[in-house]
């Protein structure tokens, strides 16, 4: 797999890079960012995958996430994929809405036309991109974890629940925990996967837990001033599912914080330290 380097900058002693490659899954060029902290020659480092939310590209967290200082301190590689395929001929929302299509892949493999050809974000973030990253960066595949925000929080939780032997930890900022039960998710899952709601369950964290998926524990932060909290995020549904399944969940409601990267950047260091404790050093 050939990578094109878009940019590289030294930061906190390490290298923040942005890269592009031709994806076999999405049939488009895909861009992603990687921060590699300073490390001894030949060392293999734990990796944290970060899945972004609606409308985002890898630039949002790379420029505003404030993760590099903690990653440099903790020795963590930080990888941020894009949120959807992009390019000429890639279909978007028919009404140009922000919550479907471009920038809103919802981390599923679409089965419905005209999206099935390109919108294969589940396979991209769980199979293709990990192979690309493993071939080009000094990751330790035995020490991986995943986190995300909003739509990406949904993605991180579902990816971790369906791959418990791969990821040692999962956390989320303001995740869409039950997309089958909220407007964003109903639109996206219906549009990408069709009307059969049974097919939606494997992309719904609450449904996965109800159906037997398990993790050792979870960390979730939400802001109590988040404008999407009551209608779209519904963290109380995750709390109830985890309580019933005996999954330890640290659910923190942060006073006065909204849905933005001001919120994410404030608690990013907490999350990365939580991941590092589970990834080992």
Short mmCIF file of C-alpha atoms in Angstrom, two decimals:
data_model
loop_
_atom_site.label_atom_id
_atom_site.label_comp_id
_atom_site.label_asym_id
_atom_site.label_seq_id
_atom_site.Cartn_x
_atom_site.Cartn_y
_atom_site.Cartn_z
CA UNK A 1 0.00 0.00 0.00
CA UNK A 2 1.49 3.33 -1.08
CA UNK A 3 1.08 6.28 1.29
CA UNK A 4 1.31 9.88 0.19
CA UNK A 5 2.55 12.26 2.87
CA UNK A 6 0.37 15.35 2.93
CA UNK A 7 2.20 17.02 5.80
CA UNK A 8 4.54 16.28 8.70
CA UNK A 9 5.27 18.57 11.65
CA UNK A 10 7.30 18.10 14.80
CA UNK A 11 5.21 18.46 17.95
CA UNK A 12 6.00 17.60 21.58
CA UNK A 13 9.11 15.80 20.39
CA UNK A 14 7.17 13.53 18.03
CA UNK A 15 5.82 13.75 14.49
CA UNK A 16 2.29 14.75 13.57
CA UNK A 17 1.59 13.52 10.07
CA UNK A 18 -1.29 13.61 7.63
CA UNK A 19 -1.36 10.91 4.95
CA UNK A 20 -3.42 9.84 1.97
CA UNK A 21 -3.87 6.48 0.23
CA UNK A 22 -6.09 4.79 -2.31
CA UNK A 23 -8.66 2.70 -0.44
CA UNK A 24 -9.77 -0.65 -1.80
CA UNK A 25 -12.84 -0.56 0.45
CA UNK A 26 -14.22 2.89 -0.38
CA UNK A 27 -12.86 3.05 -3.95
CA UNK A 28 -11.64 6.58 -3.16
CA UNK A 29 -8.58 8.29 -1.78
CA UNK A 30 -8.75 8.46 2.01
CA UNK A 31 -6.92 10.84 4.32
CA UNK A 32 -5.96 10.12 7.92
CA UNK A 33 -3.69 11.60 10.58
CA UNK A 34 -1.13 9.89 12.82
CA UNK A 35 0.85 11.25 15.76
CA UNK A 36 3.93 9.21 16.64
CA UNK A 37 5.68 10.26 19.85
CA UNK A 38 9.44 10.18 20.26
CA UNK A 39 10.57 6.63 20.96
CA UNK A 40 13.60 4.35 20.98
CA UNK A 41 14.65 2.84 17.68
CA UNK A 42 12.85 -0.43 17.08
CA UNK A 43 10.24 0.15 19.80
CA UNK A 44 6.63 -0.81 19.20
CA UNK A 45 4.06 1.52 20.75
CA UNK A 46 0.44 1.17 21.82
CA UNK A 47 -2.08 2.85 19.52
CA UNK A 48 -5.30 4.74 20.25
CA UNK A 49 -7.79 4.99 17.38
CA UNK A 50 -10.01 8.07 17.37
CA UNK A 51 -13.25 8.16 15.37
CA UNK A 52 -14.66 11.61 14.65
CA UNK A 53 -18.22 12.88 14.54
CA UNK A 54 -20.66 14.27 11.99
CA UNK A 55 -19.26 16.76 9.43
CA UNK A 56 -15.69 16.14 10.58
CA UNK A 57 -12.50 15.24 8.73
CA UNK A 58 -9.27 14.13 10.42
CA UNK A 59 -8.36 17.81 10.67
CA UNK A 60 -10.86 18.56 13.44
CA UNK A 61 -9.28 16.44 16.14
CA UNK A 62 -5.77 16.92 14.75
CA UNK A 63 -6.04 20.70 15.02
CA UNK A 64 -8.34 21.05 18.05
CA UNK A 65 -8.16 17.83 20.07
CA UNK A 66 -5.09 18.75 22.16
CA UNK A 67 -3.98 15.12 22.44
CA UNK A 68 -0.30 15.37 21.55
CA UNK A 69 1.13 16.42 24.93
CA UNK A 70 -0.55 13.49 26.68
CA UNK A 71 0.36 11.05 23.90
CA UNK A 72 4.00 12.18 24.07
CA UNK A 73 4.03 11.76 27.85
CA UNK A 74 2.34 8.36 27.73
CA UNK A 75 4.03 6.96 24.63
CA UNK A 76 0.84 6.54 22.62
CA UNK A 77 0.37 6.60 18.85
CA UNK A 78 -2.86 8.43 17.94
CA UNK A 79 -4.64 7.65 14.65
CA UNK A 80 -7.62 9.60 13.27
CA UNK A 81 -9.40 8.36 10.11
CA UNK A 82 -11.86 10.34 8.01
CA UNK A 83 -15.60 9.96 8.61
CA UNK A 84 -16.70 9.02 5.09
CA UNK A 85 -15.49 8.49 1.53
CA UNK A 86 -15.10 11.66 -0.51
CA UNK A 87 -14.46 12.61 -4.11
CA UNK A 88 -16.04 12.84 -7.53
CA UNK A 89 -18.96 10.48 -7.94
CA UNK A 90 -19.38 9.73 -4.23
CA UNK A 91 -23.07 10.22 -3.41
CA UNK A 92 -24.14 12.47 -0.56
CA UNK A 93 -27.41 13.34 1.09
CA UNK A 94 -30.03 14.15 -1.58
CA UNK A 95 -30.96 17.30 0.34
CA UNK A 96 -27.35 18.20 1.25
CA UNK A 97 -28.07 17.64 4.95
CA UNK A 98 -25.11 17.37 7.32
CA UNK A 99 -26.22 14.16 9.03
CA UNK A 100 -26.02 11.70 6.14
CA UNK A 101 -23.62 11.01 3.29
CA UNK A 102 -20.41 13.01 3.03
CA UNK A 103 -18.86 13.46 6.47
CA UNK A 104 -21.44 11.12 7.98
CA UNK A 105 -20.53 7.52 7.16
CA UNK A 106 -21.63 6.25 10.60
CA UNK A 107 -18.94 3.54 10.50
CA UNK A 108 -21.10 0.97 8.71
CA UNK A 109 -20.81 -0.94 5.43
CA UNK A 110 -23.75 0.30 3.39
CA UNK A 111 -25.93 -2.26 1.64
CA UNK A 112 -28.33 0.20 -0.04
CA UNK A 113 -27.83 1.92 -3.37
CA UNK A 114 -26.32 4.29 -4.32
CA UNK A 115 -24.16 4.09 -1.18
CA UNK A 116 -23.03 0.45 -1.15
CA UNK A 117 -20.08 0.95 -3.50
CA UNK A 118 -18.25 3.61 -1.50
CA UNK A 119 -19.66 3.72 2.03
CA UNK A 120 -17.73 0.84 3.56
CA UNK A 121 -16.48 2.63 6.63
CA UNK A 122 -16.83 -0.36 8.97
CA UNK A 123 -14.44 -2.45 6.90
CA UNK A 124 -12.22 0.55 6.33
CA UNK A 125 -11.67 1.40 10.02
CA UNK A 126 -11.60 -2.19 11.31
CA UNK A 127 -9.60 -3.94 8.58
CA UNK A 128 -8.06 -1.87 5.80
CA UNK A 129 -6.71 1.14 7.67
CA UNK A 130 -5.28 -0.94 10.54
CA UNK A 131 -3.34 -2.95 7.96
CA UNK A 132 -2.08 0.24 6.32
CA UNK A 133 -1.04 1.74 9.64
CA UNK A 134 0.63 -1.46 10.86
CA UNK A 135 2.74 -1.60 7.70
CA UNK A 136 3.94 2.00 8.00
CA UNK A 137 4.11 2.95 11.69
CA UNK A 138 5.65 1.34 14.82
CA UNK A 139 2.46 0.10 16.44
CA UNK A 140 2.15 -2.84 18.79
CA UNK A 141 -0.94 -4.70 17.50
CA UNK A 142 -1.37 -6.37 20.89
CA UNK A 143 -1.96 -2.98 22.53
CA UNK A 144 -4.80 -1.17 20.80
CA UNK A 145 -7.69 0.88 22.10
CA UNK A 146 -10.40 3.03 20.55
CA UNK A 147 -12.29 6.22 21.35
CA UNK A 148 -14.52 8.69 19.54
CA UNK A 149 -16.92 11.62 19.62
CA UNK A 150 -20.66 11.70 18.86
CA UNK A 151 -21.09 9.62 15.66
CA UNK A 152 -17.51 8.50 16.28
CA UNK A 153 -18.40 7.60 19.87
CA UNK A 154 -21.08 5.36 18.39
CA UNK A 155 -18.43 3.90 16.09
CA UNK A 156 -15.87 3.38 18.84
CA UNK A 157 -18.32 1.61 21.14
CA UNK A 158 -19.67 -0.69 18.43
CA UNK A 159 -16.22 -1.51 17.06
CA UNK A 160 -14.96 -2.36 20.55
CA UNK A 161 -18.04 -4.39 21.49
CA UNK A 162 -17.74 -6.48 18.34
CA UNK A 163 -13.95 -6.92 18.65
CA UNK A 164 -13.29 -7.36 22.38
CA UNK A 165 -10.12 -9.37 21.81
CA UNK A 166 -8.52 -6.62 19.69
CA UNK A 167 -9.14 -3.50 21.76
CA UNK A 168 -8.09 -3.34 25.38
CA UNK A 169 -10.15 -0.23 26.11
CA UNK A 170 -12.93 1.95 24.70
CA UNK A 171 -14.15 5.39 25.66
CA UNK A 172 -16.32 8.09 24.15
CA UNK A 173 -17.21 11.75 24.25
CA UNK A 174 -20.94 12.43 23.80
CA UNK A 175 -21.63 9.18 21.93
CA UNK A 176 -24.81 8.28 20.05
CA UNK A 177 -25.31 5.18 22.19
CA UNK A 178 -28.52 3.84 20.68
CA UNK A 179 -28.77 4.97 17.05
CA UNK A 180 -31.75 2.67 16.44
CA UNK A 181 -33.75 4.86 18.83
CA UNK A 182 -32.79 8.43 17.84
CA UNK A 183 -33.34 10.57 14.72
CA UNK A 184 -29.70 10.76 13.58
CA UNK A 185 -29.33 7.01 13.77
CA UNK A 186 -32.70 6.13 12.30
CA UNK A 187 -31.90 8.25 9.24
CA UNK A 188 -28.37 6.91 8.83
CA UNK A 189 -28.99 3.24 9.53
CA UNK A 190 -32.14 3.23 7.42
CA UNK A 191 -30.39 4.98 4.54
CA UNK A 192 -27.28 2.80 4.59
CA UNK A 193 -28.65 -0.56 5.75
CA UNK A 194 -32.32 -0.52 4.72
CA UNK A 195 -35.58 -0.82 6.58
CA UNK A 196 -34.94 -4.13 8.39
CA UNK A 197 -34.11 -2.98 11.90
CA UNK A 198 -32.65 -6.37 12.76
CA UNK A 199 -29.66 -5.38 10.59
CA UNK A 200 -29.21 -2.24 12.63
CA UNK A 201 -28.55 -4.01 15.93
CA UNK A 202 -24.91 -4.82 15.23
CA UNK A 203 -24.30 -1.08 14.82
CA UNK A 204 -26.05 -0.02 18.03
CA UNK A 205 -24.07 -0.18 21.27
CA UNK A 206 -27.12 -0.62 23.50
CA UNK A 207 -28.53 -3.37 21.26
CA UNK A 208 -25.14 -5.13 21.12
CA UNK A 209 -24.98 -5.21 24.92
CA UNK A 210 -28.58 -6.46 25.08
CA UNK A 211 -27.59 -9.21 22.62
CA UNK A 212 -24.62 -10.35 24.73
CA UNK A 213 -21.59 -8.26 23.71
CA UNK A 214 -19.33 -7.37 26.64
CA UNK A 215 -16.38 -5.15 27.52
CA UNK A 216 -14.35 -5.04 30.72
CA UNK A 217 -15.33 -1.42 31.39
CA UNK A 218 -16.20 1.86 29.66
CA UNK A 219 -15.51 5.57 30.13
CA UNK A 220 -18.04 8.05 28.72
CA UNK A 221 -18.12 11.83 29.14
CA UNK A 222 -21.07 14.03 28.19
CA UNK A 223 -21.65 17.72 28.76
CA UNK A 224 -24.83 18.67 30.56
CA UNK A 225 -25.14 21.71 28.26
CA UNK A 226 -24.88 19.57 25.11
CA UNK A 227 -27.72 20.60 22.81
CA UNK A 228 -28.03 17.03 21.49
CA UNK A 229 -28.03 15.26 24.85
CA UNK A 230 -31.73 14.53 25.33
CA UNK A 231 -32.81 13.73 21.78
CA UNK A 232 -29.78 12.23 20.01
CA UNK A 233 -27.28 10.93 22.58
CA UNK A 234 -29.45 9.32 25.30
CA UNK A 235 -26.61 8.23 27.65
CA UNK A 236 -29.17 6.93 30.15
CA UNK A 237 -29.89 4.07 27.75
CA UNK A 238 -26.24 2.99 27.84
CA UNK A 239 -26.21 3.28 31.62
CA UNK A 240 -29.25 1.01 31.93
CA UNK A 241 -27.83 -1.55 29.48
CA UNK A 242 -24.47 -1.65 31.26
CA UNK A 243 -26.10 -2.00 34.67
CA UNK A 244 -28.18 -4.94 33.46
CA UNK A 245 -25.13 -6.59 31.85
CA UNK A 246 -22.81 -5.86 34.80
CA UNK A 247 -20.43 -3.83 32.63
CA UNK A 248 -18.60 -1.22 34.74
CA UNK A 249 -19.43 2.16 33.19
CA UNK A 250 -17.90 5.43 34.35
CA UNK A 251 -20.44 7.93 32.97
CA UNK A 252 -19.51 11.51 33.79
CA UNK A 253 -21.79 14.49 33.18
CA UNK A 254 -19.56 17.52 32.91
CA UNK A 255 -21.11 20.73 34.21
CA UNK A 256 -21.63 23.46 31.60
CA UNK A 257 -19.90 21.70 28.68
CA UNK A 258 -21.45 21.44 25.21
CA UNK A 259 -20.84 19.19 22.17
CA UNK A 260 -17.79 21.02 20.84
CA UNK A 261 -14.04 20.45 20.76
CA UNK A 262 -13.72 22.82 23.71
CA UNK A 263 -15.37 20.00 25.67
CA UNK A 264 -13.36 17.22 24.02
CA UNK A 265 -10.00 18.94 24.43
CA UNK A 266 -10.69 19.62 28.11
CA UNK A 267 -11.06 15.93 28.94
CA UNK A 268 -8.85 14.38 26.24
CA UNK A 269 -5.94 13.96 28.63
CA UNK A 270 -8.16 12.13 31.15
CA UNK A 271 -9.25 9.70 28.47
CA UNK A 272 -5.75 9.05 27.19
CA UNK A 273 -4.45 8.35 30.70
CA UNK A 274 -7.38 5.98 31.21
CA UNK A 275 -6.43 4.20 27.98
CA UNK A 276 -2.74 4.11 28.84
CA UNK A 277 -3.47 2.40 32.15
CA UNK A 278 -5.20 -0.40 30.24
CA UNK A 279 -2.71 -0.58 27.37
CA UNK A 280 0.35 -0.92 29.60
CA UNK A 281 3.62 0.86 29.02
#
